[in-house]
mmCIF file of C-alpha atoms in Angstrom:
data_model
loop_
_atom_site.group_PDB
_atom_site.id
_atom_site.type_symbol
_atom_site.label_atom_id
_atom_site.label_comp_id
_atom_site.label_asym_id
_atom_site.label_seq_id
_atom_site.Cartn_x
_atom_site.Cartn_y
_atom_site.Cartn_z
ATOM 1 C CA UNK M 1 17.205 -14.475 2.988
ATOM 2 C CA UNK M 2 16.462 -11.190 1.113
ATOM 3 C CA UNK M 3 15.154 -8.783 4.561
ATOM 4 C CA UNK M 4 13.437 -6.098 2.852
ATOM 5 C CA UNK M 5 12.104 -3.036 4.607
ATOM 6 C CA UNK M 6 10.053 -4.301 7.734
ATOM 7 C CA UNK M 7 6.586 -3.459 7.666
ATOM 8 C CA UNK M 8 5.601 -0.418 10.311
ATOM 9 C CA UNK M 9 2.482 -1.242 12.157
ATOM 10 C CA UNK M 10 2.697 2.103 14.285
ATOM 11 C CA UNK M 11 4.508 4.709 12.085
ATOM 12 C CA UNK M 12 5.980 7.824 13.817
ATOM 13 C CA UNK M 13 4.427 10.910 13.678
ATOM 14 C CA UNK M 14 7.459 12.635 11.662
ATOM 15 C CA UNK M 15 7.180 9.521 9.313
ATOM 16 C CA UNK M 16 3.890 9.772 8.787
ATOM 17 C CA UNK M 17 4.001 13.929 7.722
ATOM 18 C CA UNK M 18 6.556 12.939 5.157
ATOM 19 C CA UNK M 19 4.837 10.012 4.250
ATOM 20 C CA UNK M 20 1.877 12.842 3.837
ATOM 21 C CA UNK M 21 4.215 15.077 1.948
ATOM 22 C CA UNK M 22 5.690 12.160 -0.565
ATOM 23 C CA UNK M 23 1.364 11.919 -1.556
ATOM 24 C CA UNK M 24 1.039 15.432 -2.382
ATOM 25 C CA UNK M 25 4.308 15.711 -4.082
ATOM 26 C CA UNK M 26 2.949 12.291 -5.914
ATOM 27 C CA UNK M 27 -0.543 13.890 -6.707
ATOM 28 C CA UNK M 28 0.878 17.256 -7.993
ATOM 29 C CA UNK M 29 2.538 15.095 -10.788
ATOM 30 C CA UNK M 30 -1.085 13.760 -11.634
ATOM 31 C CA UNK M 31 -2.316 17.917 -12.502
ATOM 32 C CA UNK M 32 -1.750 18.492 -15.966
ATOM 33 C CA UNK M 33 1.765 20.637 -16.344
ATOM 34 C CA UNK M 34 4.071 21.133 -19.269
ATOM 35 C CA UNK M 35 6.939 19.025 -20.060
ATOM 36 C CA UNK M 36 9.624 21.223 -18.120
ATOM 37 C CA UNK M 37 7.189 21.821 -14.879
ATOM 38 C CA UNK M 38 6.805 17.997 -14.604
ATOM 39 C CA UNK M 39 10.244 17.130 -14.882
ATOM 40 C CA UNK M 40 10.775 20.109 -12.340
ATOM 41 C CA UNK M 41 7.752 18.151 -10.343
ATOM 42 C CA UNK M 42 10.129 14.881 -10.820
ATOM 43 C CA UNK M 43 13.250 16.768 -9.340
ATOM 44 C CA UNK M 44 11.035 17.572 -6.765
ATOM 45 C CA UNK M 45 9.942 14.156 -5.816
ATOM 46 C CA UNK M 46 13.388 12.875 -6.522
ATOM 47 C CA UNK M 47 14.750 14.828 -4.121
ATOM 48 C CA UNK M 48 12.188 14.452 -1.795
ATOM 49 C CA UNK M 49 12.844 10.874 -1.651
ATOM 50 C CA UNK M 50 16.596 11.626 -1.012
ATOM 51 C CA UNK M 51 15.548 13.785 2.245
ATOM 52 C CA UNK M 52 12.867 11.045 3.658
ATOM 53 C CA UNK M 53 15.763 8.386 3.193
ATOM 54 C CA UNK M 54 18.301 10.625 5.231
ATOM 55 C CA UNK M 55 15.961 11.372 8.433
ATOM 56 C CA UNK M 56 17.267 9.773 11.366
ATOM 57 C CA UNK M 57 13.490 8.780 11.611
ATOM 58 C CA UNK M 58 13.177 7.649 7.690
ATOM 59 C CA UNK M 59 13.152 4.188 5.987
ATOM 60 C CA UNK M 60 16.619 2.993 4.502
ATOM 61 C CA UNK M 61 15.361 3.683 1.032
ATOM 62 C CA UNK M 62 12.091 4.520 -0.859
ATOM 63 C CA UNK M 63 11.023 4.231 -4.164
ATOM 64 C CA UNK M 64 7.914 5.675 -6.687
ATOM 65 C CA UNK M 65 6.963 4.976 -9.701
ATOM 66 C CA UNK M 66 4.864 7.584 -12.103
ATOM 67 C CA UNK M 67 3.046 6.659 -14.867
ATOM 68 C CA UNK M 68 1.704 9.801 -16.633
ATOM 69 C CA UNK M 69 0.082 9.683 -20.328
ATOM 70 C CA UNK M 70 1.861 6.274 -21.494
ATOM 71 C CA UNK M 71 5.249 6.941 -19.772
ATOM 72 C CA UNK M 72 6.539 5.832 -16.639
ATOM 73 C CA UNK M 73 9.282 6.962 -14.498
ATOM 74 C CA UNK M 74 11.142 5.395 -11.639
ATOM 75 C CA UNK M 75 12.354 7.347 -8.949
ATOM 76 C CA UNK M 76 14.580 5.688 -5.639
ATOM 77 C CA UNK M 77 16.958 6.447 -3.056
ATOM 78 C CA UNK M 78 18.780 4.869 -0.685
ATOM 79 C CA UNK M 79 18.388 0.619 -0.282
ATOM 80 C CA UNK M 80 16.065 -1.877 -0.629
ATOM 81 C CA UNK M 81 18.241 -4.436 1.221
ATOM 82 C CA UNK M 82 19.976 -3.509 4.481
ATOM 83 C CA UNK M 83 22.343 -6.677 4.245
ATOM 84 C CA UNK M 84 23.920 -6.140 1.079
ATOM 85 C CA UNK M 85 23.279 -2.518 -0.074
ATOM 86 C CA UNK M 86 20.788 -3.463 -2.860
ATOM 87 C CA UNK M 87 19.166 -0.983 -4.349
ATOM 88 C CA UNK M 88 15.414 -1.307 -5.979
ATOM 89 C CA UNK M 89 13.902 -1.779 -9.306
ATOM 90 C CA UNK M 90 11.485 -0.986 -11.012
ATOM 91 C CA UNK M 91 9.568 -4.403 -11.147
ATOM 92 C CA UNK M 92 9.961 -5.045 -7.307
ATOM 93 C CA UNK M 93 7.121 -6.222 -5.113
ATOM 94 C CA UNK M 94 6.020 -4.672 -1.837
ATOM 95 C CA UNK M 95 3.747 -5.400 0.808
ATOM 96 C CA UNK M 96 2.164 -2.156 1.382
ATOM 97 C CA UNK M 97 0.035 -2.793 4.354
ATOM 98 C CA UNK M 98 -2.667 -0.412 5.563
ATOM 99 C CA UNK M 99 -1.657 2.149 2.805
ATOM 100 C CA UNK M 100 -3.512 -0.878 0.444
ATOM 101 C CA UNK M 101 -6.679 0.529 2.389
ATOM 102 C CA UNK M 102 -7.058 4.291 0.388
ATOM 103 C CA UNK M 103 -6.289 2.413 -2.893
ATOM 104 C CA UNK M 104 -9.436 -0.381 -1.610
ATOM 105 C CA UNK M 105 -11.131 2.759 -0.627
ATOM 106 C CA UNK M 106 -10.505 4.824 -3.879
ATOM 107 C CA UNK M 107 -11.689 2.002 -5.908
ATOM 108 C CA UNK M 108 -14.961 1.466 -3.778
ATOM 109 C CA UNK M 109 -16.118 4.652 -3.930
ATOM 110 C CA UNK M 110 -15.033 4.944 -7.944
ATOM 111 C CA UNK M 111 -17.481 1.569 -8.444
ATOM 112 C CA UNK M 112 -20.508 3.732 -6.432
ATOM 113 C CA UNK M 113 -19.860 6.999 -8.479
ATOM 114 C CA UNK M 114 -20.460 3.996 -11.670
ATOM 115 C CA UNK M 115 -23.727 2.492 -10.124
ATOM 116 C CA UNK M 116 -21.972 -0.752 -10.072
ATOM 117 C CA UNK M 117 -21.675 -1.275 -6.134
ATOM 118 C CA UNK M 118 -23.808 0.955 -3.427
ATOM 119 C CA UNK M 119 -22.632 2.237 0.274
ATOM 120 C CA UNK M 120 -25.606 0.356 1.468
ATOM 121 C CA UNK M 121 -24.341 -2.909 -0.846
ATOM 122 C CA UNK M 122 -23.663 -6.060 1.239
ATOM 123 C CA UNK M 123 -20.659 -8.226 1.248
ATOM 124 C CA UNK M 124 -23.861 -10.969 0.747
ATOM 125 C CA UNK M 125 -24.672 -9.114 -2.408
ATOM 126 C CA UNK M 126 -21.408 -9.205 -3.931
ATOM 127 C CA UNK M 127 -19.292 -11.835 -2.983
ATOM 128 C CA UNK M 128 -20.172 -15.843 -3.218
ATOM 129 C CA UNK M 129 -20.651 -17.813 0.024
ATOM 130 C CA UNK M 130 -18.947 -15.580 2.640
ATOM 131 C CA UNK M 131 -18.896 -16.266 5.837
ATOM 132 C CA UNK M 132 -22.338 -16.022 7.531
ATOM 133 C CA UNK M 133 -21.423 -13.362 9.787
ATOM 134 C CA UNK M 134 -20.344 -10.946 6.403
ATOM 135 C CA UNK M 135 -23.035 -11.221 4.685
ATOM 136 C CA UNK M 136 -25.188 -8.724 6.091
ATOM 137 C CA UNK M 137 -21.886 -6.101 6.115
ATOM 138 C CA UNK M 138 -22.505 -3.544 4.326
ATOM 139 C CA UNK M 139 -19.582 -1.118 1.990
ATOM 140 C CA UNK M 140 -19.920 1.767 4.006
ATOM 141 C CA UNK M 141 -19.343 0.129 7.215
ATOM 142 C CA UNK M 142 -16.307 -1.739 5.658
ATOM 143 C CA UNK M 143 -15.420 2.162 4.200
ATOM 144 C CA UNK M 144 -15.491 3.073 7.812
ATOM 145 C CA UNK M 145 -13.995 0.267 9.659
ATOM 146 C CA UNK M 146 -16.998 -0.378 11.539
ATOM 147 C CA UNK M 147 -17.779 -3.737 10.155
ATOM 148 C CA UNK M 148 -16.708 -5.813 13.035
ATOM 149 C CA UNK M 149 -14.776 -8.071 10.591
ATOM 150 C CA UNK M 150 -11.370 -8.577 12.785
ATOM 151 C CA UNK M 151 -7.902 -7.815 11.676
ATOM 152 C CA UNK M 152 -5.652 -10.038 10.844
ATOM 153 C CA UNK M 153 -2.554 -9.163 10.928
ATOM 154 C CA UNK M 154 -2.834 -9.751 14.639
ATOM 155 C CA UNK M 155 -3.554 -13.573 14.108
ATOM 156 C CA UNK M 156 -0.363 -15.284 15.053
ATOM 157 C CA UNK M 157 -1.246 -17.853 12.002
ATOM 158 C CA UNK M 158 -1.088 -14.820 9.787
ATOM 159 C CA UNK M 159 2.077 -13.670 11.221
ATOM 160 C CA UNK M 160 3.948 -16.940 11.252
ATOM 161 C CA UNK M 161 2.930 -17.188 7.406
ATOM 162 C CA UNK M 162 4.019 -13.794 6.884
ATOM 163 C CA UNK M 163 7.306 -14.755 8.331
ATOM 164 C CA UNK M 164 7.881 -18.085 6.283
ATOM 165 C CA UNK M 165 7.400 -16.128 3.554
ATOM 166 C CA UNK M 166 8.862 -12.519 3.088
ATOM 167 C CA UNK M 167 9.732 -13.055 -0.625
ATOM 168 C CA UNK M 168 6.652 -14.599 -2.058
ATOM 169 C CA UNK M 169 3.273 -12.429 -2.566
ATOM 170 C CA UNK M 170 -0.021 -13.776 0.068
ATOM 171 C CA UNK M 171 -3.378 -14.191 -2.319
ATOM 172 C CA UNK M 172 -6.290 -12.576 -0.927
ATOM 173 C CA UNK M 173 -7.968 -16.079 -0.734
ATOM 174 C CA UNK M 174 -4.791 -16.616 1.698
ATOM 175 C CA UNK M 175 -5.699 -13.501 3.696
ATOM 176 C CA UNK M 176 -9.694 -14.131 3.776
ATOM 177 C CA UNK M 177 -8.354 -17.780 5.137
ATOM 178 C CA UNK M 178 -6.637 -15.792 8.143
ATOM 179 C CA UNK M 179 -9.905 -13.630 8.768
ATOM 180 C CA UNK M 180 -12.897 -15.970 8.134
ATOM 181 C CA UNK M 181 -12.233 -18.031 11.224
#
């Protein structure tokens, strides 16, 4: 069985701040900089990633990987696998967990500044045949986790799946499965 970092439902406070400083290091890349201050940005990062991986309090390795006008670059440290020193790659899969909520977010908001999707848009509006009890839901209340809709990562269904499974992506179909109930 490949064990892969375990997911952190309550991250420390120390790993969240570098967790915190890892995104700003990430978004300075994003400004636009000359050749030599981004790759001084990527030493940055790179060693960065180094320091977060040798905390007492820090994950056995991290990773990133920046794309920046057509060209992408892989950074790591430390390993992917605790049982046999593995390192990662580039193409690797992870189950990012609440962090997938600012990307949800970012996107959400991005579709509002287009006119495509409201705050006050329902889940009735834009998905087919949700449960009854989503459709009136509206974006901003999902934006502000105020929607009622439970979580599931608490359902022991959801966990025993998660458990059978550590290797293989879940489909969001799979996850509404878990919630809808």
């Amino acid at each position: 069985m490949d064990r892969r970092l375990p997911l952190i439902e309550h991250p420390s406070r120390s790993l969240c701040a570098v967790v915190a400083i890892l995104a700003v290091a990430l978004a300075g890349l994003a400004g636009g900089a000359t050749l030599a201050e981004a790759g001084k940005r990527l030493d940055k990062l790179q060693s960065g990633l180094d320091e977060v991986v040798r905390l007492p309090e820090g994950p056995p390795g991290a990773s990133a990987l920046i794309k920046r006008r057509g060209k992408s670059t892989f950074l790591k440290a430390g390993v992917a696998n605790l049982e046999n020193g593995a390192t990662y790659h580039r193409n690797d899969h992870f189950r990012i967990a609440s962090t997938s909520k600012a990307f949800s977010g970012a996107v959400a908001l991005d579709l509002v500044d287009q006119g495509a999707l409201s705050l006050d848009s329902t889940i009735g509006d834009v998905l087919p045949n949700p449960p009854d009890t989503w459709s009136g839901i509206t974006l901003r209340q999902l934006l502000q986790h105020t929607s009622g809709i439970p979580s599931y990562t608490k359902d022991p269904g959801y966990q025993q799946y998660l458990a059978t499974h550590l290797t293989s992506p879940i489909t969001p179909e799979a996850i509404l499965e878990f919630v809808a109930g």
